[in-house]
mmCIF file of C-alpha atoms in Angstrom:
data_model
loop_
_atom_site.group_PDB
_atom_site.id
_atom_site.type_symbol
_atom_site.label_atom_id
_atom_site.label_comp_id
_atom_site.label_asym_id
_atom_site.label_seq_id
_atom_site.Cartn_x
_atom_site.Cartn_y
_atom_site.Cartn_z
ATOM 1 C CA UNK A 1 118.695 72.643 105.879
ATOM 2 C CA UNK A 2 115.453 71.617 105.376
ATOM 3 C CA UNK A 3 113.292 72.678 102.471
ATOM 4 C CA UNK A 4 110.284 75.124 103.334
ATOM 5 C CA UNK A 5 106.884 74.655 102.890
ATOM 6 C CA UNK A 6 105.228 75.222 100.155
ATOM 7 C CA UNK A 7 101.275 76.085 99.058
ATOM 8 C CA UNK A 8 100.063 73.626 96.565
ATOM 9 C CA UNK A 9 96.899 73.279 95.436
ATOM 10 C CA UNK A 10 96.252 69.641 94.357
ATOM 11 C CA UNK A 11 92.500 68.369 93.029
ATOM 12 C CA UNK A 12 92.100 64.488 92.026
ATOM 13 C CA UNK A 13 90.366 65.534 88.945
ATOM 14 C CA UNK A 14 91.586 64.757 85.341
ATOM 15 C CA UNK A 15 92.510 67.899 83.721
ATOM 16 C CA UNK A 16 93.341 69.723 87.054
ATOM 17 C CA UNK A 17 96.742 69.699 88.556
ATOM 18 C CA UNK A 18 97.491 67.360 90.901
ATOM 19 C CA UNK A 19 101.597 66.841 91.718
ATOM 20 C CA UNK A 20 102.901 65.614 94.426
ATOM 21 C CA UNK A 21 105.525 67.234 96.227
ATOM 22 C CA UNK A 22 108.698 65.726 96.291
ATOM 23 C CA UNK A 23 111.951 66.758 97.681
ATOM 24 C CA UNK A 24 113.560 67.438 94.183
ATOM 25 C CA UNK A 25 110.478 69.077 93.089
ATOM 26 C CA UNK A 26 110.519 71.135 96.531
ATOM 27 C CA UNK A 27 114.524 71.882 95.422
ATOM 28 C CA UNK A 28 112.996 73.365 92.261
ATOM 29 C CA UNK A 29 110.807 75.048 93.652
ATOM 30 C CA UNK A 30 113.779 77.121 95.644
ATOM 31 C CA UNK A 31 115.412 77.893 92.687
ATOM 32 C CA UNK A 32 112.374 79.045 90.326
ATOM 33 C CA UNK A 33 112.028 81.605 93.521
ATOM 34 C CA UNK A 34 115.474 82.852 93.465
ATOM 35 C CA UNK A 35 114.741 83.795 89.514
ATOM 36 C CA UNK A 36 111.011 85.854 90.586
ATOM 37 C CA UNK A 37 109.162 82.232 88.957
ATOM 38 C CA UNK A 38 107.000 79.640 89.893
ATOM 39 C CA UNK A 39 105.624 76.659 88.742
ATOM 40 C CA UNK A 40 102.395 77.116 87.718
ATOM 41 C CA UNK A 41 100.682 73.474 88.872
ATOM 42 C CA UNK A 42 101.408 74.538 91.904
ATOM 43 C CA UNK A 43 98.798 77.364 91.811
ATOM 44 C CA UNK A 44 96.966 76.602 88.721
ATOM 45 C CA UNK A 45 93.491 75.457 90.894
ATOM 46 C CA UNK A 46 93.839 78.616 93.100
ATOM 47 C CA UNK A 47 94.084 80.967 90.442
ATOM 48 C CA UNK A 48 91.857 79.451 87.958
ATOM 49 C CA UNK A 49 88.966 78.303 90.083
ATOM 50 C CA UNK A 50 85.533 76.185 88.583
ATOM 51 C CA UNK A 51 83.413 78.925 89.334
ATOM 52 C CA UNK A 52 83.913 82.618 91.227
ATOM 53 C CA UNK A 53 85.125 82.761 94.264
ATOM 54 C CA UNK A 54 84.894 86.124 95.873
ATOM 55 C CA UNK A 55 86.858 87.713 98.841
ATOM 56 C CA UNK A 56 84.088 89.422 99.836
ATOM 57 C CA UNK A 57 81.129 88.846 101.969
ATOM 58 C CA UNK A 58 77.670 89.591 102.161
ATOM 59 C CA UNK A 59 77.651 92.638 104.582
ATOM 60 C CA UNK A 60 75.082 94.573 105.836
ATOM 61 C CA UNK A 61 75.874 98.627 107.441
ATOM 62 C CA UNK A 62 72.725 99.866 109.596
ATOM 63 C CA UNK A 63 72.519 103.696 109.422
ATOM 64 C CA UNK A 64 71.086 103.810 112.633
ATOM 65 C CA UNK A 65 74.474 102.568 113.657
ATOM 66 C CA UNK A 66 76.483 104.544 111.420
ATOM 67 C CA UNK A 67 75.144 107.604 111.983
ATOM 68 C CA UNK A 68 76.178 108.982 114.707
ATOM 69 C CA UNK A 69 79.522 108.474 114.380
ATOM 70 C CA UNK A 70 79.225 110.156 110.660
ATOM 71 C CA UNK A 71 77.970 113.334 112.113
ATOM 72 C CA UNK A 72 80.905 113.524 115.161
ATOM 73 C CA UNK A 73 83.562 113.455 112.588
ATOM 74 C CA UNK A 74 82.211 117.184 111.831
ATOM 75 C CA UNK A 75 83.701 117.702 115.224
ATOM 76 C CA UNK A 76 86.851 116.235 114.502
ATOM 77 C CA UNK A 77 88.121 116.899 111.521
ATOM 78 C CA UNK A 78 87.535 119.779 109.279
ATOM 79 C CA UNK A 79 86.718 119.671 104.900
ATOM 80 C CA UNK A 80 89.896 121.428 104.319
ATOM 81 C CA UNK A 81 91.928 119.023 106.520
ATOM 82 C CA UNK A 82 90.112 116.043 105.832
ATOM 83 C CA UNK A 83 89.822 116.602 101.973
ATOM 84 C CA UNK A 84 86.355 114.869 102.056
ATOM 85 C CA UNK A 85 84.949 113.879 105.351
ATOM 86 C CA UNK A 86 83.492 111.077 105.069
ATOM 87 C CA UNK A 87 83.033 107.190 106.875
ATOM 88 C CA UNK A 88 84.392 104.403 104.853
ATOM 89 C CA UNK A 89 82.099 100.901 104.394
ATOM 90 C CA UNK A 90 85.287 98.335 104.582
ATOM 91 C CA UNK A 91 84.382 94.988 104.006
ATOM 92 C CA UNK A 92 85.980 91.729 106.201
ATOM 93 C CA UNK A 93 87.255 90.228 103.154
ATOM 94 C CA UNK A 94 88.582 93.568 100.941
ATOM 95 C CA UNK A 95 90.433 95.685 104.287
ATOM 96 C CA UNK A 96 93.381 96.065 102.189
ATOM 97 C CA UNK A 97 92.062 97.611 98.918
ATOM 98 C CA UNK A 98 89.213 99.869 101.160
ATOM 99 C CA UNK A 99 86.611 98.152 99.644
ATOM 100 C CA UNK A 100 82.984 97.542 99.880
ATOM 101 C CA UNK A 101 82.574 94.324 98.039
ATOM 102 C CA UNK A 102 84.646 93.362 94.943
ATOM 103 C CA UNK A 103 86.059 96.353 93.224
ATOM 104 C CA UNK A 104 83.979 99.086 94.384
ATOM 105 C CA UNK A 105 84.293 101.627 97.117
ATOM 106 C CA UNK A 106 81.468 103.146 99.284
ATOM 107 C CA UNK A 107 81.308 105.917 101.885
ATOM 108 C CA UNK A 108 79.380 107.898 103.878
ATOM 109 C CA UNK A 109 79.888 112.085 103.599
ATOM 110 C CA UNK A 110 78.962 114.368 105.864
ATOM 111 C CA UNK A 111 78.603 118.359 105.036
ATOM 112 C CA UNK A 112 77.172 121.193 107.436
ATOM 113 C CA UNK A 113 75.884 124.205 105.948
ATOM 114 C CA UNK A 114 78.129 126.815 103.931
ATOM 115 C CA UNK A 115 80.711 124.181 104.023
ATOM 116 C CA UNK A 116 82.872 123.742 100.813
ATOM 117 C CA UNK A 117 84.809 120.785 99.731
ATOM 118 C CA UNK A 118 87.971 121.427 97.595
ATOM 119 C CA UNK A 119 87.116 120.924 93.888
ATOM 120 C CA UNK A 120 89.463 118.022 92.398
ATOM 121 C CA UNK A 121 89.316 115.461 89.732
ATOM 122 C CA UNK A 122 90.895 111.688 89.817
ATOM 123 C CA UNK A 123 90.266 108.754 86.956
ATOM 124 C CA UNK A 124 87.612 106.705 89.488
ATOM 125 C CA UNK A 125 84.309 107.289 88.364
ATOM 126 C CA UNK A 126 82.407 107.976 91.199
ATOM 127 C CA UNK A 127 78.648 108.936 92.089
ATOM 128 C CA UNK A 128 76.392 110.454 95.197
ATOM 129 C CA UNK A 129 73.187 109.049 96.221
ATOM 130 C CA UNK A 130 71.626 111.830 98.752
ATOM 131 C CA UNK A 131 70.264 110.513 102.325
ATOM 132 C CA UNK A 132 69.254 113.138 104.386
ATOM 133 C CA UNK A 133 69.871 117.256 104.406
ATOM 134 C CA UNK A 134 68.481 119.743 102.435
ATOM 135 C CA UNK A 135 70.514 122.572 100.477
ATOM 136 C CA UNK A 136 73.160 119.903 98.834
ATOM 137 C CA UNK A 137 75.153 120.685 95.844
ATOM 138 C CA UNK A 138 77.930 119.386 93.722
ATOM 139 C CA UNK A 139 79.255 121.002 90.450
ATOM 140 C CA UNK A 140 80.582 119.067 87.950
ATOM 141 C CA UNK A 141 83.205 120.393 85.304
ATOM 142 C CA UNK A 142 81.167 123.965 85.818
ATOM 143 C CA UNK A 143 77.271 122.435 85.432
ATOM 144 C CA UNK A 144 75.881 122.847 89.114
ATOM 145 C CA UNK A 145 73.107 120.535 90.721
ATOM 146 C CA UNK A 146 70.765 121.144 93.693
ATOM 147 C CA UNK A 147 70.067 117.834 95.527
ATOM 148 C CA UNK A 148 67.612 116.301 97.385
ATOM 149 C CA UNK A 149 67.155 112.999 99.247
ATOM 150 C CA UNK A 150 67.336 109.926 97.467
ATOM 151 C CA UNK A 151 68.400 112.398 94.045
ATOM 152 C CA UNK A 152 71.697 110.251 92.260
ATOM 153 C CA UNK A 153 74.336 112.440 90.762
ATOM 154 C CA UNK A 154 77.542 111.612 88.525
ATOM 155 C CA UNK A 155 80.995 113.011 88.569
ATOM 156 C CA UNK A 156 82.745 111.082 86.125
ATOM 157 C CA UNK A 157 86.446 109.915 85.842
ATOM 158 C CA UNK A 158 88.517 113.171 84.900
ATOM 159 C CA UNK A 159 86.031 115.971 85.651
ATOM 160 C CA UNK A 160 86.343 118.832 88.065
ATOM 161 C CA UNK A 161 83.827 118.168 90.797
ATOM 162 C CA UNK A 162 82.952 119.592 94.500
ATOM 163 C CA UNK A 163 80.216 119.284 96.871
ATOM 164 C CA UNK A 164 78.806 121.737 99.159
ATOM 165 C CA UNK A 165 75.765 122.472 101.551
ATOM 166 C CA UNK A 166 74.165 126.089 101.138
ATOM 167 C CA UNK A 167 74.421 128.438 104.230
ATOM 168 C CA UNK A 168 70.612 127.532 104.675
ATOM 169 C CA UNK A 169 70.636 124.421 104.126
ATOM 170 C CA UNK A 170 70.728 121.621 107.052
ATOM 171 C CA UNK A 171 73.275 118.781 107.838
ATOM 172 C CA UNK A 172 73.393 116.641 104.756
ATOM 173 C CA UNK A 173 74.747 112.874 104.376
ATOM 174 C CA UNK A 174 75.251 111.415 101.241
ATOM 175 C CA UNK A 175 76.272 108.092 100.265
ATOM 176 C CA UNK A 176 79.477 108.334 97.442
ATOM 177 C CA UNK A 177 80.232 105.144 95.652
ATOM 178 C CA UNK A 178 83.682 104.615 93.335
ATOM 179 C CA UNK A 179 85.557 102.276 91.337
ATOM 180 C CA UNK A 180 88.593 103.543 93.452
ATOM 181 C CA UNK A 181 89.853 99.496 94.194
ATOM 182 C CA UNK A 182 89.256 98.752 90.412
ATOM 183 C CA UNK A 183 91.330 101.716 89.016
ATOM 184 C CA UNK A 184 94.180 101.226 91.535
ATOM 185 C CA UNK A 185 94.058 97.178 90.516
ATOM 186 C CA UNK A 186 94.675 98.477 86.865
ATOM 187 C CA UNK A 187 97.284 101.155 88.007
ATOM 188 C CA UNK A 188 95.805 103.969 86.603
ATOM 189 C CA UNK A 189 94.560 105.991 88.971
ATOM 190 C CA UNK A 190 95.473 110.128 88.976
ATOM 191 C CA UNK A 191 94.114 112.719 91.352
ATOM 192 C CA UNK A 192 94.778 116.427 90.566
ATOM 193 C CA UNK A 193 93.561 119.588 93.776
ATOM 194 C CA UNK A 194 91.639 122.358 91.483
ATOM 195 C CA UNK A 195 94.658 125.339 91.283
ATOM 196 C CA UNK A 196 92.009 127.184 92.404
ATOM 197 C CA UNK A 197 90.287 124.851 94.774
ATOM 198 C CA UNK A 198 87.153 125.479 93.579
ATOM 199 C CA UNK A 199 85.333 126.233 90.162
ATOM 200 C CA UNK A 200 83.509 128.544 88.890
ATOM 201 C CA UNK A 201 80.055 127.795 87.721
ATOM 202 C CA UNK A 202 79.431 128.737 84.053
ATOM 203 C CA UNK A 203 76.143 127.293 83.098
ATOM 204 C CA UNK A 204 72.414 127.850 84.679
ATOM 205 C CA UNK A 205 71.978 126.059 87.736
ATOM 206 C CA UNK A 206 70.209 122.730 86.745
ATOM 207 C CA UNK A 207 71.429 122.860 82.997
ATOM 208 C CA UNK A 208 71.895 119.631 82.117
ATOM 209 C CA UNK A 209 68.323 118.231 83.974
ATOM 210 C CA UNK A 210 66.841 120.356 81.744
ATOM 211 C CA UNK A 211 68.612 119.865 78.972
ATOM 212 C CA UNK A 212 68.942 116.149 78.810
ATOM 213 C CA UNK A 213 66.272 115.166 81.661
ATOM 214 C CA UNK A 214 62.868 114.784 79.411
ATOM 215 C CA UNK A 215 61.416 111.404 78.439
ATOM 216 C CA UNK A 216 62.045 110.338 74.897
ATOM 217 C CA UNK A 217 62.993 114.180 73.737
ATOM 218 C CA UNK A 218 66.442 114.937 72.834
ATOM 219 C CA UNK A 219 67.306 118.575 72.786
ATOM 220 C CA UNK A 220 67.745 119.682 68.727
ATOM 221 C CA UNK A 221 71.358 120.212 67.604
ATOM 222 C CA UNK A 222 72.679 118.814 71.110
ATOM 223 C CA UNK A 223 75.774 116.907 70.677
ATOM 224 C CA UNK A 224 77.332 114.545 73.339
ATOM 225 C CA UNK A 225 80.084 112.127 72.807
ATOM 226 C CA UNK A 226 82.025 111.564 76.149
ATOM 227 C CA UNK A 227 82.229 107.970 78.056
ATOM 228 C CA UNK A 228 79.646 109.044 80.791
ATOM 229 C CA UNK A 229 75.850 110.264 80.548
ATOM 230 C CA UNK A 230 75.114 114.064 80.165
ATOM 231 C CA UNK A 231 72.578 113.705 82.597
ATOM 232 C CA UNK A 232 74.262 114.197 85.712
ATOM 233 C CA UNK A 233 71.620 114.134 88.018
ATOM 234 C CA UNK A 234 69.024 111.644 87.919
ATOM 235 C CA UNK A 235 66.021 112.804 90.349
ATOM 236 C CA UNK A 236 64.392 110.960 93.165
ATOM 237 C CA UNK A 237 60.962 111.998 92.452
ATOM 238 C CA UNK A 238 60.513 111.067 88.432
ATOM 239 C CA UNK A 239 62.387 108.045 89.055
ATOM 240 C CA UNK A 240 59.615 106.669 91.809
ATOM 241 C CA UNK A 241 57.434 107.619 88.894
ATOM 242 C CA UNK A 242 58.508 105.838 86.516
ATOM 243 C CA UNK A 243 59.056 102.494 88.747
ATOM 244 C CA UNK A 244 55.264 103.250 89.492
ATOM 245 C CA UNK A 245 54.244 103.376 85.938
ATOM 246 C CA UNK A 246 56.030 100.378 84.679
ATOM 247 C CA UNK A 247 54.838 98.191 87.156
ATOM 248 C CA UNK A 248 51.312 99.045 85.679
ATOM 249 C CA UNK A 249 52.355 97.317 82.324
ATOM 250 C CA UNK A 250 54.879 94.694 83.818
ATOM 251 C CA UNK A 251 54.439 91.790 86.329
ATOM 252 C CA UNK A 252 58.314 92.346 86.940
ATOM 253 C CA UNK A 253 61.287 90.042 87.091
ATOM 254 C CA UNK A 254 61.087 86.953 88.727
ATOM 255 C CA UNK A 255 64.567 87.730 90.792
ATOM 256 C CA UNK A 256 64.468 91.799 91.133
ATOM 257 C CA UNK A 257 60.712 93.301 91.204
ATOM 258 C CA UNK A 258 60.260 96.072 88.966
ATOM 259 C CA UNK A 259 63.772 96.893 87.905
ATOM 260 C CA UNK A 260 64.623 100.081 85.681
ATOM 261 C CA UNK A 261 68.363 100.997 84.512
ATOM 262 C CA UNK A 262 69.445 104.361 84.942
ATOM 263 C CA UNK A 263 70.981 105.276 81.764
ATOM 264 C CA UNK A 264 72.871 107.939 79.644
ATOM 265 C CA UNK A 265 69.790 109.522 77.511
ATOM 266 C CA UNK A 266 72.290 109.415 73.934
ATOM 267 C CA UNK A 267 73.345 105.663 73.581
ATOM 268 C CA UNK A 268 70.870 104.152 76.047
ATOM 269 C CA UNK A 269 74.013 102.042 77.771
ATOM 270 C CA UNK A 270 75.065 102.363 81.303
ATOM 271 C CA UNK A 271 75.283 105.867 83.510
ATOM 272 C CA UNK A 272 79.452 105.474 83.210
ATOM 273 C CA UNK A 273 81.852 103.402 81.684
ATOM 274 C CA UNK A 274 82.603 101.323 84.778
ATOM 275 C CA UNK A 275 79.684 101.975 87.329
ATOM 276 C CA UNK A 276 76.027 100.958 86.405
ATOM 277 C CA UNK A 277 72.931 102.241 88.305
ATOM 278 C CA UNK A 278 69.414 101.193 89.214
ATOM 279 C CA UNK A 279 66.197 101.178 91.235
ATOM 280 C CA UNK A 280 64.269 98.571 91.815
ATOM 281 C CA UNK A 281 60.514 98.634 93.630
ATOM 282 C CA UNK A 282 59.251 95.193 95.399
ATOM 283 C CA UNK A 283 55.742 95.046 94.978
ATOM 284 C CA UNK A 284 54.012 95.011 98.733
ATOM 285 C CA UNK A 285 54.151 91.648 100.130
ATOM 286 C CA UNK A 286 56.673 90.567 97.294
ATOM 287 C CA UNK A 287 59.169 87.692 97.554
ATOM 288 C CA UNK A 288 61.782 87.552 94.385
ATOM 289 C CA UNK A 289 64.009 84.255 93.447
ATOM 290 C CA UNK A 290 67.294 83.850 93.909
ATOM 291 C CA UNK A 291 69.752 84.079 91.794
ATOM 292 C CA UNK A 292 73.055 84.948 90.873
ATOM 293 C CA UNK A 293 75.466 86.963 88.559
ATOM 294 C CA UNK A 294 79.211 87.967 87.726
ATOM 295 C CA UNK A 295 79.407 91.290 89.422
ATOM 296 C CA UNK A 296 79.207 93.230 92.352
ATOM 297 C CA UNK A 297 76.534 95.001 93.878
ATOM 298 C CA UNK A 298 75.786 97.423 96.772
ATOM 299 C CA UNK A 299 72.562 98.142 97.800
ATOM 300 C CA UNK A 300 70.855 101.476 99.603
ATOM 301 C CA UNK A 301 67.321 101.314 100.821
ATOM 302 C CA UNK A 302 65.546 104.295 99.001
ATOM 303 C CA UNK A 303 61.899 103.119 100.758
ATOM 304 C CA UNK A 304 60.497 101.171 102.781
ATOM 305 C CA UNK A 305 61.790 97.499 104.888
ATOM 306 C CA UNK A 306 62.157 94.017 104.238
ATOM 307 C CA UNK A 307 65.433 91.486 104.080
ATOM 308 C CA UNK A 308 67.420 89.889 101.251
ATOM 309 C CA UNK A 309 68.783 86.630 101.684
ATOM 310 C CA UNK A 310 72.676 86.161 100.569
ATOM 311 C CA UNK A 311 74.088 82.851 100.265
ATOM 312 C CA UNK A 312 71.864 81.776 102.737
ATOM 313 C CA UNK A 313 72.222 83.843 105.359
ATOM 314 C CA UNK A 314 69.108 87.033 106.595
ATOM 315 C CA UNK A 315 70.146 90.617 106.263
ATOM 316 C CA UNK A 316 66.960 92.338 107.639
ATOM 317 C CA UNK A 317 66.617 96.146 106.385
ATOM 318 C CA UNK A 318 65.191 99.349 106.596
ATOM 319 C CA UNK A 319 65.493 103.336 104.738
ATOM 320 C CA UNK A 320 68.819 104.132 104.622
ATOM 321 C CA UNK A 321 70.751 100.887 105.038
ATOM 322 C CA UNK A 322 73.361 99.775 102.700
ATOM 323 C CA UNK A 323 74.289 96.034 101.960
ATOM 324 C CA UNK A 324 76.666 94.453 99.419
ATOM 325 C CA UNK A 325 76.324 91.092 97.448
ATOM 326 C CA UNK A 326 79.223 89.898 96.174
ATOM 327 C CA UNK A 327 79.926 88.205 92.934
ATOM 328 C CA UNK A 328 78.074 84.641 92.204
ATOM 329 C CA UNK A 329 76.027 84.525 95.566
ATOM 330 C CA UNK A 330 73.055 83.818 95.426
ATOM 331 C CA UNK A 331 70.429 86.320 96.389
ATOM 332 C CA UNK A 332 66.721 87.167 96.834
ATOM 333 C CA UNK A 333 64.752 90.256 98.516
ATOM 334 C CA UNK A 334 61.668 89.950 100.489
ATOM 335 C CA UNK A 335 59.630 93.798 100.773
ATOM 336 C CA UNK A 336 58.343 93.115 104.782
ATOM 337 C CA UNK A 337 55.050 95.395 104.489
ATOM 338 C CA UNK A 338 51.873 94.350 102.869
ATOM 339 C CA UNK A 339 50.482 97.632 101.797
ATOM 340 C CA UNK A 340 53.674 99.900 100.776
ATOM 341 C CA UNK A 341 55.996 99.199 98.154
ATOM 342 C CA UNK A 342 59.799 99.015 98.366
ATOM 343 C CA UNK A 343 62.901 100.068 96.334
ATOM 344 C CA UNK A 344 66.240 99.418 96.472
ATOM 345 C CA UNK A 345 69.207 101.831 94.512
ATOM 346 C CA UNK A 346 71.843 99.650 93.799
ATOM 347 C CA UNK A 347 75.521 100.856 91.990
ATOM 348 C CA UNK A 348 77.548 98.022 90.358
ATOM 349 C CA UNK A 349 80.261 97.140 88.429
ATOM 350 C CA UNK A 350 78.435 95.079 85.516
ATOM 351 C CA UNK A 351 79.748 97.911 82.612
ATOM 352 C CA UNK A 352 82.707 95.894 83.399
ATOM 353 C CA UNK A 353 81.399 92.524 83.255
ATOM 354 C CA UNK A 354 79.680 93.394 80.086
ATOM 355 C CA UNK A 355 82.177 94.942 78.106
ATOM 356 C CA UNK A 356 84.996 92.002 78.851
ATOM 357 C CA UNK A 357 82.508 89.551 78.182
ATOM 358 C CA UNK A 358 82.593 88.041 81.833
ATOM 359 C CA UNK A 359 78.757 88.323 82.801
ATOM 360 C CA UNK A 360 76.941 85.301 83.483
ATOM 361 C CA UNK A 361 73.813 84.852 85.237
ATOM 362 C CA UNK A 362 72.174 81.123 86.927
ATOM 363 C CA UNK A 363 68.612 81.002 88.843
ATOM 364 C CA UNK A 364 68.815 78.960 92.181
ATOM 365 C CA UNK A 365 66.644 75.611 90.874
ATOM 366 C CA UNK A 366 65.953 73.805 94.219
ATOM 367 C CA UNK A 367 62.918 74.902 96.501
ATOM 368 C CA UNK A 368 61.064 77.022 94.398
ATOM 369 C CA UNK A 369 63.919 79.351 93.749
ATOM 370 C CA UNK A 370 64.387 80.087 97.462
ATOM 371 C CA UNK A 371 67.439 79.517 99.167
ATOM 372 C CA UNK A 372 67.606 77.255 102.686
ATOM 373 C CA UNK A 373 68.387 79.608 105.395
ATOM 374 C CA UNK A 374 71.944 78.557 106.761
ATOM 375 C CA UNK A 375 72.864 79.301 110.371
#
């Protein structure tokens, strides 16, 4: 019988593996695979790669396109039967982990007015960036927030959390972003229903805004020492402030514009343990460097148009639209207008990167820092 084929991963390089199949070694091979082994030159290269090699790819989802078809799933499924109704962004190289790019789930949600989703609680850490629709809510281990468009709220890993539209509101769409793909890689992943499906809310309505939302005041006698950021809800309109301000005192980064971290007000580090958040505003008429990083990013248009260029390649975009760069590809954003300015939310995984030691940044050095378009 003749011996199968086998995948092996052979460089001419001195310190890389490079063995050449032979029909004893092919024999060996056989019976490692009967005893659940391998030989590791065989997949040493593969697994241990010079640089990052992601699955994913640069991707970019129109919401002109999306839509339509977010709103019709009101008519076909229900938020009872559905659990959450909401549009999945699957990339072409993560289909089988659900994923947007790298490790990190994104989705579109859809509510109608005096609709209630079931209050539950899971170990992702997930967040909501608002869209469009007025009267959204979510409530968060009993602290409830009114939303608006382009507001970013929190429910970390292991709290209670639901969502809802007030029976005045209009239809709202919301953009939810997890670390679903990471958690399930790690095997840890729980999700527990509410017993009582939802919560009850025990706080004023907006407590924690107030409470933890003020500039470079921290309330007297408050104490906070949980993973994730008190301040669950991190508001559209002092945010655009703020970009506006600092890019009165800044000229920016090179490779992002005006960039500002959303962070948890009592240790100044990242929003959650394993998600990081933060706006950027391009300057009108602004053209950043490229560059890349370890981690993964995904990108909603808060205002404005313009493109990005990943690994070469011209994602053109507009208010609303969502786009992922993968991990170590290269990247730059162009703002298209020459008299309004342009930001760009963006949710990522570098918490990760940071806390394992793993980030690592390069600027593109050929052409003035700006990539060759590639066809």
């Amino acid at each position: 019988m003749a011996t199968k084929a086998r995948e092996n991963h052979r460089e001419d390089v001195a310190g890389r593996a490079n063995v050449e199949d032979t029909p004893e070694l092919l024999a060996y091979y056989d019976q490692l695979e009967k005893l659940e082994a391998g030989a590791l030159w065989t997949v040493a290269n593969k697994i241990e790669p010079w640089q990052p090699k992601s699955s994913s790819v640069p991707v970019l989802w129109r919401y002109e396109d999306l839509r339509a078809h977010v709103l019709r799933s009101v008519e076909l499924v229900s938020p009872e039967k559905a659990g959450r109704r909401v549009i999945y962004l699957n990339n072409p190289g993560r289909r089988e982990h659900a994923a947007a790019v790298g490790w990190l789930y994104s989705g579109l949600q859809v509510m109608h007015p005096g609709e209630v989703a079931s209050a539950h609680a899971h170990s992702a850490s997930a967040l909501r960036f608002i869209m469009e629709g007025e009267g959204a809510y979510t409530i968060v281990d009993g602290h409830k927030m009114t939303l608006g468009a382009n507001d970013f709220v929190l429910t970390p890993n292991g709290t209670w959390h639901e969502h809802g539209v007030s029976s005045d509101g209009t239809p709202c769409i919301w953009q939810d972003g997890l670390d679903i793909p990471l958690v399930n890689t790690l095997e840890a992943n729980f999700y527990v229903v509410h017993p009582d499906l939802q919560q009850s809310v025990g706080y004023p309505v907006n407590d924690m805004t107030h409470t933890w939302g003020n500039p470079g005041l921290r309330p007297a006698g408050a104490e906070w020492s949980k993973g994730y950021s008190p301040l669950l809800k991190y508001e559209w309109g002092p945010t655009y402030e703020a970009l506006q301000r600092y890019g009165k005192a800044t000229d920016g980064s090179p490779y992002d514009g005006v960039l500002m971290n959303y962070v948890n007000p009592v240790t100044g580090g990242p929003v959650m343990q394993t998600i990081g958040a933060s706006m950027q505003m391009l300057r009108p008429g602004e053209s950043t460097r490229a560059h890349r990083h370890t981690g993964s990013f995904i990108y909603q248009v808060a205002k404005g148009r313009g493109h990005s260029i990943i690994d070469g390649k011209r994602f053109d975009w507009k208010e609303r639209d969502i786009f992922c760069v993968p991990s170590w590809a290269w990247h730059e954003h162009v703002n298209a207008s020459a008299s309004e300015d342009a930001c760009l939310f963006t949710f990522n995984d570098l918490p990760v990167m940071h806390a394992l030691g793993l980030y690592r940044e390069e600027a593109f050095g050929d052409n003035g820092g700006r990539q060759p378009l590639v066809s």
